[in-house]
Each structure stands twice: as C-alpha cells, then as structure tokens.
C-alpha cells in the first residue's frame, strides 16, 4: 500500500495548484481599527479629549465616559456588519485568548436588543480557570477578570470586535503579560522624563518604542500533516538532515517562491486592514525560512500587533495550504528562528533618545540614556536571560548562527572609543578647556561616528545598532513583552540611581549640571567597561545552561526587590511566573517525549520491520535459487537485516527507559527539581532515540517511509 506521504508527493508533482487570489480591492489602511480617526467620528469632541487625557496620564476612565465610548464603538462595529465582540488578552500560556459574546440580548419582553455599554467594554469575566496562573488563582476563586486597555485600539477580526485587555485575578494579581508590561512602561516614562528634564524642560512624556523582526518557516501543510511531531510539538523530533541544507546560502534574500509570494500578498493586505505597518519581508538563512518586520511603534501597540500578526499568519497560511512554524528550532541542524526585538525611547515630541542630536547637550542626553541602559542590563543580566529562555529556545541559543548565551553588548569600536575618552575626564569640576574639548572632539563627533557605523555585528546577543538596542535572544514563538517588561524595569531602576547621583553632586558639591552628569557617567562607564567586549567569548556547547537552571533568577532577592520597589510585580506574582515557566518547561519535554515514543513505536519500528520482511523475502528467494551458495550473494542484505534488528531493539528499549524516567520524574512534587530531572534525565533520550530512528530513515526503502522527509518539507514550496 502506498504511504500517505507518497500520495501527497504524487499530488504535489501534478500541475501546480493555483490558489484563488483575492481581488485587489482598494483598501484603506487600518480601516478595521477603531483608532482616533474613527473615535472622533463616533464620540463627542469633549469625550474624545477626556479619553486622550486619561490615556496620556494613565488615569481611569469613568463609567459615563466608558458608556459613550462603548456606544460609539458598537455603532462603528455594527456599521461594518460585525455581530460579536470579545475581550482579547494574553494569558501566560503564550497565545491569545478570546471569549466571544454577541452584541444581541433579549429584553424583559423577549425582544432582541443590542447590548454593549461601558460595563461590557470595561470588564468581562471569562470563565477562565484553566489558564496557567502559577497557583495564584485557586479553584475557589476561579474567576479571572479582563479589563480594557484603552491605549491599544479595538479592531475587527473576522466577524468580531476585539477589545485589547489585561487579565487579572479576583484579588487583582496579574495573570497575563500585558498587566506588568503596562506598569513597566509607566514607570519608565516617569524615570526617563525626569532625566530629559535636565536637558529640555518641554519634554513631559517618554514612550518605549519597539520594532520586532519575526522569523518563521512556511511548510506545505499536507506534508506537515504526515508528521505527528510537527502537529503536536511544532518541531520535528526525528528526521535526517537533507543532503543540502543552507550551505550554499542560496535562499537568503533569494527570490520569493510564487505560492509564498501569494501568501505574503494576502497577509500584507490583512495586516493593512488591522493597521499593522508591515515594511519588510524576505527570505531567511534556512530553506523555507522567512522574516517579516514592521515599522516600529509604541511598545504596547507593537506587542499587540506582533501577536495579532501571528494569528493572521496561521489563518492566511491555511488558505494556501501552508503551515507556519513559529517554533525556535523546527528542524535539527538547520538554522532556528528568533524574534529580534529592537527597543528605543521616544519623547512625546518625537525625539529618539537613543539617537544623538545636533547640539552637544542633546548628545549628552543621548549618552546618558545609552550608558544607563547598558548599566541596567549589566546589573540584571540573569533576569534578562530568564525572560527569554524556554525549552524550545534552548535548542537555538548558542548554536550555529544563533546568538550566544553570554549576554555581552556589542556597541562597535567607535563608540567604545567615546566611552574610553569619557572615562578619562577629570574627577570633580571640569575646566572650561576640557569641557570645550569634550564637546567638540568627543561628544560632537558621535553623530558622524554613528552615520559611519560600519562595524556591525550580526550575532551578538545584544547590539546597539545606531539608534536602538537590538535583543536577539528572544525566541520566535514568544511574547516579546516578557523581555521588554524586564528591560523597562531595569532601565528605570538605573535611571533613578543616575538621577539621585547627579542631584547629589549638584547639591552637595555645588557642581553645575553638566559637570555632575559627566562625573556620574564617568563612574558608570568604569563600572560597565569590563563587560563590554568587541569579540565574542567562545561558547562551550556542552556547558550551555538549560532553562530550569536560569529561571530561578526571577525569584532572587535582587529581582524581587527590583520589581517590588517599582510596583510591577509582587513577590507572589513573581513566584507564580516562575512556577508557570517551570511547568511549561516540564510539560513541553513531557509532550515531546511522549510524541517521540509513539512515533518510534507506531511509525518507525513497524516500517523498519516491513523493510526487513522485504529483505527476508529477497534472501529466501536467493536461497531457493542458489541453494548453498546463496550466502555470498545475500551477504549485504544479511548485514542490513541485522543492523535494522539492532536499531529496533535499541529504540524500543530506549522508549521503555524514557517512559520509566518520566514516571520517576513525575513523582517529584517540587517543580524546580522535577524540571531538572526532565532536563537531565528525560531530555537526553530524545536525541538518543532520534539518532537511531534517523539511521533507520537512511536505511529503509524510501517508498515505505511514512513521514515527510526534511528534503521534502524544506524544498517543496
Ligand atoms: P536592520 O539593519 O537591523 O534590519 P532596520 O533599521 O531595518 O535595521 O530596523 C530593524 C528593526 O528595527 C525594524 O523592525 C524596525 O521597526 C526597528 N526599529 C527601527 N528604529 C527603531 C526605534 N527607534 N525603536 C524601536 N525599533 C526600531
Ligand atoms: Mg535584526
């Protein structure tokens, strides 16, 4: 009987399927977003102004105002033929969640009425007891509440009005990514604005900006369906590397294949409707790997857009019979995927604080933010790491082209020189000559230096890229607000230290403002310098720390102090997150291990036995014909036969041992200890069993093999 894989390949080899393309309907950018333009049409001017003020100051929106906005929002949505609404939120499970409600309700007379007012807009109680909460929400208080985030506009997705919300427990503790993220943005705004006041009294708001670069694989869906591992875990747990991988680099920036191009056009159109400002799309290093990136936006909106994009990609891919793989390492020995996260700070007047300006003063402002960001990162390197690790990202970080786990910051040789020069300024008050020299020859040169910033580094885990910091350890699947929440917090803490130190010099030493700033910067540079390096330390791949070893930094006393002082996380919330991450690690390895066990026993071993039967029949035939001299003629067949038997035995035995290791690990109540057990005892079986299955894939007749092979998944487009 022909395998499903062979049937699919046969179909694919027939004339290419032409997908019906959407008509080129002229479309208005963001026409499915209830943005300020729509708001102004649907609510009164006074209400609009009130709302803007609330968003700017982070104040609560009163019930009366909420009613007005809700009624405007509903009128807009209904005018677009929408019938349902949902609170859209980001639980810790890593995806988004929605609970759809109809606008329609019945009144006391049993007639249909439309119901959606301020109450429905502001709060919803999804009966959500099965989202991960790390123990915060016990079953007796199973309710979680979603609450409207007015700073991210509502949008239409298919037939539904989606309202971005936070998700908190009955007792007010965060159960999602957005709640602490919004708090961190507010704290950062406060601290950064105070620093800006040294340089420009007109600045009274600072926003973090974020531009992500989403990498992914696009694989033929029918082929993927032959692989339980891809469908269940998002990555291939077995499969031999193809004879050609990415060695020739012919895919990177190559021309985009037709079906992929059609997928991208439709995706771009969908993005445009919901206001995601997609700017670049291109092939990535590995075959069938791509990247899509937008223009940067305010961080909160950028995160919402990234998550929405991932949803849209899945939906559009389905129409073109593709499947999108967001996993960090879907294919062994082939480049993995990340989500480079570019972060900067923007004032309300549109000045990028990580970009030098035209005057010495604005360059000093740039240096203050630049140096303090680096110092913040070095104060809490472990926490930065903890916010990006996961069982899937462990497979990427530190290998091949991927970023190193040693969190060094690459700033380039020229900026390094600037820091050297600044470190050498005199202690205390600077002479007028020294100041002039600094302003002219050091600070004044920064804009030129950055224009000519040719020494770019591509694989450093963190890099300053001229006007923003780029964090490259973030995994392609993850919610990048997890890292940015930590980053905002540590930069806030550092900016507060900086300001305290500067003010102290001004008050006690009667220094001028710029003298004080130079002095504190000089000290900060001495502190961070040993950590800045131009070359990467060599990575010992046998010594990479797995996720469970890194996660405890979340609950170190240093981390608890940081988040408690800034009122971003309580100790209980941090602990809950730590537990959720440990549990996710355990579950992922557990699911992978089960899936591999099933595949080894239900797919690989039976296929190997089938091929053995082919060989046996052949050997028996030779014996029939050649009688006693058959042995010489069948000698190779006999060797293969025995090899297969040996692998079958070892694989089957390996699966039994792996199941026993899981059983033993599952008896450990403490999540940390259980995660370590999964990492050290269960996980090694995955590669051990895989190695043997892959050997069989190379041996067994191609026609019999049931699982799509790497060469097919990666090269059929
Ligand atoms: P690269 O050479 O690394 O591709 P780009 O200038 O194309 O550099 O930017 C890459 C990413 O950085 C894009 O996603 C973009 O949105 C983002 N980006 C650019 N400027 C900023 C900024 N000021 N703040 C945040 N992200 C930014
Ligand atoms: Mg990049």
XYZ file of C-alpha atoms and ligand atoms in Angstrom:
745
model
C 0.000 0.000 0.000
C 1.222 3.459 -0.823
C 2.014 5.668 2.140
C 0.091 8.903 2.630
C 3.406 10.692 2.169
C 3.883 9.200 -1.296
C 0.291 10.009 -2.269
C 0.802 13.622 -1.240
C 4.068 13.887 -3.124
C 2.389 12.490 -6.221
C -0.343 15.114 -5.940
C 2.173 17.876 -5.456
C 4.061 16.735 -8.532
C 0.971 17.214 -10.688
C 0.320 20.626 -12.190
C 0.768 23.309 -9.543
C -2.345 24.308 -7.703
C -3.406 27.817 -8.480
C -4.859 29.493 -5.440
C -7.663 31.895 -5.980
C -6.235 35.299 -5.282
C -8.204 37.961 -3.524
C -9.398 40.699 -5.786
C -7.289 43.786 -5.454
C -9.933 45.697 -3.545
C -8.580 49.170 -2.916
C -8.266 49.327 0.802
C -7.881 51.989 3.322
C -5.035 51.407 5.744
C -6.303 50.443 9.208
C -9.927 50.551 8.109
C -10.677 47.762 10.592
C -9.260 49.673 13.543
C -11.269 51.837 15.895
C -8.488 54.412 16.017
C -8.577 58.097 16.847
C -9.938 58.969 13.435
C -12.958 56.701 13.963
C -13.312 57.691 17.599
C -13.628 61.319 16.575
C -16.411 60.396 14.191
C -18.326 58.288 16.686
C -17.987 60.138 20.008
C -18.269 63.763 21.021
C -15.266 66.053 20.927
C -15.389 66.504 24.679
C -15.447 62.754 25.286
C -12.581 62.323 22.865
C -10.420 64.893 24.663
C -11.221 63.345 28.041
C -10.228 59.935 26.778
C -6.909 61.157 25.363
C -6.071 62.785 28.661
C -6.827 59.556 30.556
C -4.584 57.554 28.230
C -1.744 60.043 28.491
C -1.864 60.242 32.269
C -2.770 56.582 32.773
C -5.937 57.625 34.642
C -9.098 55.575 34.994
C -11.908 56.185 32.556
C -15.126 56.966 34.426
C -18.294 54.923 33.779
C -20.078 57.739 31.963
C -17.225 58.202 29.524
C -16.900 54.439 29.092
C -20.587 54.263 28.135
C -20.083 56.899 25.457
C -17.044 55.175 24.026
C -18.785 51.785 24.098
C -21.759 53.121 22.247
C -19.511 54.727 19.616
C -17.509 51.545 19.272
C -20.606 49.428 18.856
C -22.114 51.785 16.278
C -18.889 51.635 14.278
C -18.643 47.838 14.513
C -22.291 47.278 13.595
C -21.894 49.618 10.628
C -19.249 47.188 9.423
C -21.534 44.200 9.776
C -19.962 42.884 12.962
C -22.147 40.865 15.338
C -19.866 39.793 18.180
C -17.295 41.266 20.494
C -14.566 39.787 22.600
C -12.073 40.830 25.188
C -8.728 39.928 23.677
C -5.930 39.131 26.113
C -2.553 37.480 26.520
C -2.591 34.722 29.140
C 0.662 33.110 30.236
C 0.012 30.110 28.020
C 1.707 32.156 25.319
C -1.149 32.518 22.856
C -4.036 34.947 22.881
C -7.435 34.195 24.293
C -10.867 35.340 23.301
C -14.360 34.745 24.574
C -16.877 35.786 22.010
C -20.138 37.391 23.054
C -22.933 38.551 20.833
C -23.982 42.210 20.865
C -27.527 40.970 20.952
C -29.501 40.256 24.065
C -33.162 39.811 24.964
C -35.118 42.413 26.900
C -37.780 41.560 29.523
C -40.378 41.192 26.776
C -38.240 38.664 24.949
C -37.430 41.017 22.065
C -33.963 41.170 20.640
C -31.946 44.221 21.646
C -28.378 45.243 21.106
C -26.456 45.370 24.346
C -22.948 46.681 24.665
C -22.267 49.529 27.049
C -19.461 50.747 29.275
C -19.767 47.734 31.587
C -19.202 45.272 28.761
C -16.405 47.380 27.343
C -14.529 47.783 30.584
C -14.816 44.357 32.140
C -15.555 40.778 31.239
C -15.322 37.609 33.309
C -14.122 34.828 31.097
C -14.736 31.586 32.957
C -11.066 31.015 32.607
C -9.988 28.669 35.320
C -7.777 26.659 33.010
C -5.261 29.328 32.043
C -1.890 28.934 33.755
C -1.693 31.069 36.874
C 1.179 29.529 38.819
C -1.085 28.911 41.790
C -2.408 32.457 42.105
C -5.921 31.550 41.209
C -7.183 28.662 43.277
C -10.302 26.905 42.094
C -12.459 28.568 44.738
C -11.593 31.907 43.224
C -11.503 30.639 39.667
C -12.681 33.900 38.216
C -10.233 35.995 36.265
C -11.207 39.435 35.051
C -10.314 41.103 31.825
C -10.137 44.889 31.868
C -9.982 47.204 28.892
C -6.632 48.695 27.825
C -7.698 51.967 26.185
C -4.157 52.661 24.984
C -4.426 49.933 22.343
C -7.273 50.475 19.887
C -10.042 47.914 19.337
C -10.030 46.209 15.940
C -12.122 43.874 13.816
C -11.045 40.341 13.233
C -13.371 38.350 11.002
C -16.834 38.908 12.489
C -15.689 40.094 15.848
C -14.847 43.343 17.547
C -11.672 42.625 19.523
C -11.011 44.751 22.575
C -7.432 44.558 23.909
C -7.497 43.899 27.639
C -5.412 42.942 30.622
C -6.228 39.786 32.585
C -6.129 39.796 36.386
C -7.304 37.553 39.211
C -10.178 38.251 41.568
C -7.591 39.592 44.007
C -6.054 41.887 41.381
C -2.909 39.910 40.620
C -1.652 39.791 37.051
C -2.434 36.608 35.121
C -1.145 37.836 31.777
C 1.797 39.515 30.050
C 0.154 42.865 29.462
C -0.578 43.929 33.043
C 3.050 44.118 34.252
C 4.135 45.390 30.836
C 1.848 48.428 31.054
C 3.068 49.116 34.582
C 6.698 48.947 33.459
C 6.033 51.361 30.608
C 4.532 53.864 33.043
C 7.478 53.596 35.449
C 9.963 54.001 32.635
C 8.094 57.032 31.352
C 8.290 58.679 34.792
C 12.008 57.999 35.279
C 13.073 58.863 31.732
C 11.056 62.071 31.683
C 12.873 63.244 34.810
C 16.233 62.716 33.109
C 15.025 64.539 30.000
C 14.196 67.499 32.188
C 17.945 68.047 32.706
C 18.206 68.763 29.023
C 14.847 70.008 27.829
C 12.118 71.283 30.125
C 9.474 70.827 27.432
C 9.611 67.055 27.457
C 6.914 65.538 29.620
C 6.412 62.062 28.261
C 8.709 59.260 27.117
C 7.450 56.164 25.321
C 9.352 52.952 24.804
C 9.327 52.026 21.127
C 9.552 48.531 19.796
C 10.208 47.012 16.392
C 10.244 43.230 16.159
C 11.546 41.059 13.352
C 9.529 37.848 13.177
C 11.227 34.782 11.731
C 9.259 31.680 10.756
C 9.154 28.646 8.488
C 6.458 28.065 5.907
C 5.863 24.388 5.143
C 3.402 22.599 2.872
C 0.502 21.678 5.105
C -0.232 18.270 3.569
C 3.355 17.188 4.101
C 3.319 18.533 7.642
C 0.174 16.523 8.353
C 2.138 13.303 7.927
C 4.216 14.328 10.945
C 2.626 13.949 14.385
C 5.668 15.691 15.899
C 5.147 18.871 13.855
C 1.424 18.913 14.502
C 1.754 18.362 18.243
C 5.044 19.942 19.281
C 5.754 22.392 16.452
C 9.109 20.799 15.701
C 10.442 17.640 14.122
C 11.571 15.150 16.742
C 13.178 12.963 14.131
C 14.240 13.249 10.508
C 17.624 13.062 8.903
C 19.176 16.308 7.680
C 18.883 16.746 3.897
C 21.942 16.352 1.684
C 21.662 20.068 1.009
C 20.903 22.459 3.851
C 21.809 26.115 3.934
C 25.457 25.679 2.894
C 25.014 27.428 -0.421
C 23.226 30.389 1.147
C 21.086 30.474 -1.964
C 17.847 31.001 -0.079
C 18.857 34.105 1.900
C 17.411 37.166 0.193
C 16.705 34.945 -2.839
C 13.578 35.462 -4.887
C 10.376 34.604 -3.055
C 8.654 31.462 -4.421
C 5.263 32.017 -6.106
C 2.996 30.367 -3.556
C 4.869 32.092 -0.744
C 4.522 35.379 -2.601
C 0.759 34.912 -2.869
C 0.585 34.103 0.827
C 2.576 37.235 1.651
C 0.427 39.496 -0.524
C -2.707 38.382 1.204
C -1.045 38.589 4.596
C 0.055 42.128 3.841
C -3.459 43.054 2.908
C -4.835 41.574 6.142
C -2.167 43.383 8.146
C -3.013 46.634 6.467
C -6.695 46.275 7.373
C -5.898 45.943 11.066
C -3.198 48.619 10.933
C -0.033 46.544 11.313
C 2.579 48.610 9.456
C 4.485 45.820 7.689
C 7.578 47.117 5.999
C 9.973 44.344 5.071
C 9.664 40.702 4.202
C 12.393 38.472 2.889
C 13.859 35.013 2.828
C 15.983 33.979 5.776
C 19.081 31.832 6.025
C 17.497 28.379 6.041
C 15.439 26.932 3.168
C 11.731 27.781 3.619
C 12.558 30.268 6.385
C 11.322 33.857 6.134
C 11.174 37.082 8.076
C 8.568 39.788 8.347
C 9.046 43.131 10.119
C 7.007 46.286 10.620
C 7.861 49.906 11.177
C 8.431 50.338 14.908
C 5.589 51.583 17.102
C 4.876 52.388 20.722
C 5.839 49.241 22.573
C 2.366 48.277 23.814
C 0.835 48.518 20.369
C 3.828 46.772 18.793
C 3.401 43.758 21.068
C -0.329 43.544 20.356
C 0.447 43.748 16.659
C 3.035 41.005 16.827
C 0.577 38.661 18.480
C -2.177 39.582 16.094
C 0.191 39.041 13.166
C 0.962 35.506 14.327
C -2.770 34.768 14.411
C -3.275 36.261 10.975
C -0.373 34.259 9.579
C -1.918 30.998 10.733
C -5.253 31.897 9.169
C -3.860 33.076 5.848
C -1.433 30.137 5.628
C -4.353 27.729 5.838
C -5.802 29.133 2.607
C -2.583 28.489 0.712
C -2.186 25.035 2.216
C 0.813 26.100 4.229
C 1.526 25.710 7.882
C 3.525 28.378 9.733
C 6.142 27.142 12.174
C 6.920 29.663 14.890
C 8.969 27.161 16.866
C 12.555 28.274 17.609
C 14.094 25.111 16.177
C 11.701 23.171 13.966
C 14.487 21.337 12.137
C 17.577 19.837 13.681
C 20.869 21.082 12.181
C 19.036 23.843 10.278
C 19.019 27.476 11.410
C 16.425 28.289 14.036
C 14.083 31.272 14.312
C 14.216 34.261 16.592
C 12.259 37.415 17.131
C 14.833 40.193 17.171
C 13.454 42.838 19.447
C 14.519 46.422 18.783
C 13.941 48.844 21.616
C 14.352 52.560 21.979
C 12.912 55.585 23.782
C 10.905 58.322 22.141
C 9.779 61.626 23.607
C 6.285 62.999 23.039
C 7.855 65.469 20.614
C 9.213 62.582 18.541
C 12.868 62.674 19.581
C 14.619 59.314 19.708
C 16.634 59.442 22.934
C 18.994 56.749 21.687
C 19.909 58.771 18.661
C 22.410 61.618 19.038
C 21.203 65.119 18.216
C 22.646 68.266 16.717
C 23.864 70.005 19.853
C 26.399 68.926 22.494
C 23.582 68.993 25.062
C 21.388 66.613 23.084
C 24.385 64.359 22.588
C 24.972 64.338 26.312
C 21.316 63.377 26.697
C 21.879 60.541 24.230
C 24.931 59.372 26.186
C 23.007 59.418 29.441
C 20.369 57.063 28.080
C 22.853 54.954 26.146
C 25.195 54.374 29.092
C 22.467 53.882 31.664
C 20.672 51.327 29.503
C 23.859 49.296 29.280
C 24.439 49.632 33.012
C 20.872 48.494 33.720
C 21.309 45.433 31.547
C 24.561 44.514 33.267
C 23.004 44.915 36.690
C 20.442 42.277 35.841
C 21.872 40.061 33.126
C 20.435 36.949 34.717
C 16.979 38.404 34.704
C 17.255 39.300 31.017
C 18.246 35.720 30.360
C 15.399 34.350 32.461
C 12.916 36.383 30.438
C 13.873 34.752 27.142
C 14.627 31.107 27.951
C 12.302 28.193 27.232
C 12.673 24.548 26.311
C 12.339 25.421 22.628
C 14.688 28.425 22.706
C 17.295 26.236 24.458
C 17.595 24.369 21.168
C 18.575 27.585 19.371
C 20.654 29.820 21.637
C 24.381 29.241 21.344
C 24.265 27.080 18.232
C 25.287 27.872 14.650
C 24.288 31.379 13.635
C 22.199 31.937 16.735
C 23.085 34.441 19.447
C 25.415 33.432 22.237
C 24.036 32.917 25.745
C 26.850 35.111 27.121
C 24.978 38.377 27.313
C 27.644 40.778 26.099
C 26.604 44.026 24.442
C 28.146 44.920 21.117
C 28.491 48.675 20.615
C 31.178 48.864 17.941
C 34.731 50.126 18.099
C 33.966 53.826 17.634
C 31.505 54.144 20.469
C 33.908 52.153 22.577
C 36.456 54.902 21.921
C 33.950 57.558 23.011
C 33.461 55.706 26.288
C 37.235 55.478 26.754
C 37.584 59.230 26.267
C 34.745 59.975 28.653
C 36.190 57.685 31.244
C 39.327 59.807 31.215
C 37.705 63.148 32.079
C 38.897 64.705 35.320
C 37.147 63.985 38.576
C 35.114 66.835 40.009
C 34.530 70.086 38.158
C 35.833 70.209 34.605
C 37.936 73.110 33.370
C 36.348 75.220 30.614
C 39.044 73.995 28.192
C 38.396 70.358 28.995
C 34.676 70.856 28.539
C 35.108 72.550 25.187
C 37.434 69.799 24.067
C 34.947 67.120 25.175
C 32.062 68.814 23.473
C 33.917 69.391 20.239
C 36.070 66.329 19.907
C 34.230 63.579 21.702
C 30.526 64.204 22.052
C 30.360 66.381 18.982
C 31.730 63.563 16.853
C 29.098 60.996 17.851
C 26.623 61.717 15.031
C 29.360 61.224 12.407
C 30.501 58.058 14.090
C 27.029 56.594 14.039
C 26.451 57.550 10.425
C 29.553 55.623 9.559
C 28.715 52.749 11.868
C 30.142 50.127 9.564
C 31.417 47.695 12.136
C 28.103 45.972 12.593
C 27.931 42.688 14.297
C 25.200 40.220 13.423
C 25.318 37.546 16.077
C 25.944 39.364 19.361
C 23.020 38.648 21.711
C 22.533 42.375 22.315
C 23.756 45.090 19.974
C 23.496 48.840 19.784
C 22.582 49.458 16.156
C 22.917 53.214 15.780
C 19.615 54.400 17.230
C 18.219 51.455 19.201
C 19.241 48.351 21.113
C 18.572 45.057 19.426
C 17.916 41.980 21.589
C 18.464 38.821 19.615
C 17.923 36.069 22.152
C 14.138 36.406 22.108
C 12.539 33.266 20.671
C 10.348 33.401 17.570
C 7.374 31.904 19.397
C 7.482 34.064 22.485
C 5.649 37.170 23.608
C 8.352 39.835 23.417
C 6.728 41.906 26.167
C 8.181 39.404 28.614
C 11.685 40.670 27.872
C 10.662 44.295 27.461
C 8.921 44.359 30.848
C 12.207 43.303 32.450
C 14.210 45.732 30.336
C 11.919 48.656 31.177
C 12.209 47.822 34.862
C 15.989 47.569 34.974
C 16.496 50.714 32.927
C 14.042 52.553 35.192
C 15.953 51.451 38.276
C 19.243 52.581 36.745
C 17.839 55.957 35.637
C 16.600 56.569 39.169
C 20.085 55.779 40.564
C 21.625 58.052 37.983
C 19.376 60.948 38.850
C 19.967 60.522 42.563
C 23.726 60.571 41.986
C 23.633 63.623 39.711
C 21.366 65.584 42.053
C 23.619 64.742 44.963
C 26.659 66.209 43.204
C 24.699 69.317 42.268
C 23.505 69.824 45.850
C 26.472 68.784 47.963
C 29.391 69.618 45.656
C 27.686 72.641 44.115
C 28.548 71.307 40.687
C 26.982 72.567 37.511
C 24.512 70.199 35.896
C 26.791 69.119 33.032
C 29.783 68.665 35.344
C 27.690 66.438 37.559
C 26.423 64.424 34.596
C 29.952 63.952 33.232
C 31.127 62.754 36.626
C 28.390 60.221 37.138
C 28.713 58.967 33.553
C 32.460 58.551 34.038
C 31.867 56.339 37.056
C 29.171 54.363 35.305
C 31.486 53.743 32.356
C 34.206 52.363 34.655
C 31.582 50.050 36.054
C 30.303 48.694 32.730
C 33.568 48.643 30.755
C 34.810 45.195 31.807
C 31.575 43.755 30.485
C 31.703 45.373 27.068
C 33.697 43.375 24.610
C 34.314 43.584 20.920
C 34.746 39.913 20.371
C 32.588 37.001 21.412
C 33.801 34.616 24.028
C 33.880 31.064 22.732
C 30.818 29.063 23.660
C 31.246 25.671 25.208
C 28.220 23.918 23.787
C 28.462 21.118 26.295
C 28.106 23.609 29.026
C 25.014 25.549 27.977
C 22.725 26.144 30.927
C 19.257 24.726 30.372
C 16.132 26.751 31.174
C 15.441 25.400 34.680
C 18.929 26.465 35.805
C 18.318 30.033 34.629
C 14.730 30.574 35.746
C 15.431 30.930 39.494
C 16.858 34.421 38.793
C 13.225 35.503 38.552
C 12.823 34.976 42.265
C 16.263 36.024 43.513
C 16.138 38.649 46.252
C 17.670 41.163 43.804
C 14.866 40.580 41.354
C 12.143 40.643 43.993
C 13.486 43.969 45.283
C 13.607 45.457 41.808
C 10.030 44.599 40.904
C 8.563 45.250 44.328
C 10.130 48.707 44.574
C 8.782 49.640 41.176
C 5.388 48.044 41.963
C 5.490 45.978 38.786
C 5.314 42.526 40.392
C 4.628 41.483 43.951
C 6.707 38.625 45.289
C 3.703 36.334 44.910
C 3.261 37.308 41.274
C 6.932 36.712 40.526
C 6.789 33.339 42.181
C 3.711 32.472 40.157
C 5.509 33.338 36.918
C 8.481 31.270 37.937
C 6.204 28.291 38.568
C 4.375 28.781 35.255
C 7.684 28.809 33.350
C 8.980 25.718 35.147
C 5.724 23.921 34.473
C 5.819 24.878 30.802
C 9.341 23.500 30.546
C 8.301 20.201 32.135
C 5.151 19.877 30.022
C 6.948 20.599 26.781
C 9.626 17.976 27.353
C 6.963 15.563 28.563
C 4.853 16.046 25.437
C 7.881 15.764 23.162
C 8.950 12.614 24.909
C 5.500 11.033 24.611
C 5.214 12.012 20.963
C 8.622 10.633 20.100
C 7.843 7.401 21.955
C 4.636 6.984 19.963
C 6.310 7.754 16.671
C 9.196 5.414 17.344
C 6.868 2.550 18.172
C 3.969 3.256 15.812
C 5.801 4.584 12.782
C 9.487 3.840 12.792
C 9.683 0.310 14.167
C 6.752 -1.083 12.119
C 8.224 0.477 8.965
C 11.619 -0.982 9.713
C 10.036 -4.406 10.216
C 8.247 -4.096 6.899
C 11.500 -3.416 5.168
C 13.080 -6.325 6.997
C 10.367 -8.531 5.517
C 11.284 -7.283 2.063
C 14.879 -8.233 2.749
C 13.905 -11.600 4.193
C 11.853 -12.415 1.136
C 14.782 -11.481 -1.049
C 17.178 -13.623 0.944
C 14.752 -16.527 0.930
C 14.386 -16.228 -2.855
C 18.148 -16.255 -3.304
C 18.328 -19.343 -1.159
C 15.654 -21.054 -3.235
C 17.537 -20.412 -6.430
C 21.151 -20.711 -5.380
C 20.802 -23.179 -2.539
C 24.015 -23.368 -0.551
C 25.869 -20.594 -2.378
C 23.152 -18.023 -1.509
C 25.095 -16.842 1.493
C 27.658 -14.937 -0.512
C 25.022 -13.294 -2.715
C 22.911 -12.237 0.272
C 25.752 -11.133 2.499
C 24.972 -7.370 2.361
C 21.247 -7.980 2.845
C 22.065 -10.004 5.926
C 24.203 -7.213 7.337
C 21.410 -4.665 6.787
C 18.895 -7.072 8.275
C 20.941 -7.378 11.431
C 21.627 -3.657 11.631
C 17.916 -2.979 11.474
C 17.276 -5.525 14.196
C 19.872 -3.893 16.376
C 18.332 -0.429 15.948
C 14.817 -1.768 16.525
C 15.943 -3.321 19.751
C 17.768 -0.222 20.933
C 14.936 2.118 20.004
C 12.329 0.015 21.737
C 14.494 -0.326 24.798
C 15.185 3.430 24.767
C 11.467 4.205 24.707
C 10.885 1.945 27.707
C 13.704 3.587 29.650
C 12.418 7.034 28.685
C 8.918 6.205 29.914
C 10.372 4.988 33.195
C 12.427 8.159 33.538
C 9.265 10.221 33.041
C 7.351 8.201 35.579
C 10.091 8.718 38.108
C 10.307 12.450 37.398
C 6.548 12.826 37.748
C 6.649 11.656 41.334
C 8.738 14.704 42.303
C 6.397 17.327 43.743
C 8.776 20.301 43.627
C 8.606 21.870 40.157
C 12.203 23.025 40.150
C 13.529 19.576 40.993
C 11.163 17.949 38.539
C 12.259 20.312 35.765
C 15.900 19.486 36.470
C 15.066 15.793 36.310
C 13.302 16.296 32.970
C 16.229 18.292 31.677
C 18.971 15.943 32.815
C 17.359 12.519 32.690
C 14.423 12.584 30.254
C 15.667 15.027 27.618
C 18.830 13.101 26.614
C 16.637 10.202 25.458
C 15.119 12.488 22.820
C 18.380 12.847 20.923
C 19.487 9.294 21.628
C 16.321 7.716 20.216
C 16.232 10.207 17.401
C 19.740 9.337 16.282
C 18.774 5.689 15.825
C 15.470 6.454 14.109
C 17.318 8.718 11.684
C 19.728 5.902 10.904
C 16.737 3.747 10.004
C 15.340 6.514 7.805
C 18.567 6.324 5.807
C 18.383 2.558 5.553
C 14.725 1.782 4.910
C 13.292 1.856 1.387
C 12.002 5.346 0.588
C 8.603 4.100 -0.592
C 7.817 2.620 2.787
C 8.800 5.633 4.933
C 5.594 7.256 6.241
C 6.910 10.614 7.490
C 7.625 13.540 5.199
C 11.393 13.898 4.938
C 13.406 17.050 5.565
C 14.206 17.483 1.872
C 10.503 17.454 1.071
C 9.326 19.768 3.829
C 12.146 22.237 3.247
C 12.279 22.282 -0.527
C 8.665 21.858 -1.685
C 7.304 25.414 -1.878
P 18.460 46.276 10.392
O 19.640 46.678 9.630
O 18.824 45.616 11.708
O 17.488 45.433 9.595
P 16.414 48.397 10.453
O 16.650 49.854 10.522
O 15.804 47.857 9.203
O 17.770 47.663 10.829
O 15.497 48.048 11.664
C 15.222 46.768 12.067
C 14.072 46.825 13.022
O 14.305 47.824 13.973
C 12.725 47.111 12.383
O 11.779 46.160 12.833
C 12.370 48.488 12.913
O 10.992 48.607 13.127
C 13.125 48.559 14.217
N 13.429 49.926 14.636
C 13.992 50.905 13.919
N 14.074 52.045 14.643
C 13.556 51.777 15.866
C 13.332 52.550 17.057
N 13.667 53.823 17.159
N 12.738 51.919 18.101
C 12.391 50.638 18.023
N 12.572 49.884 16.948
C 13.138 50.425 15.863
Mg 17.894 42.286 13.134
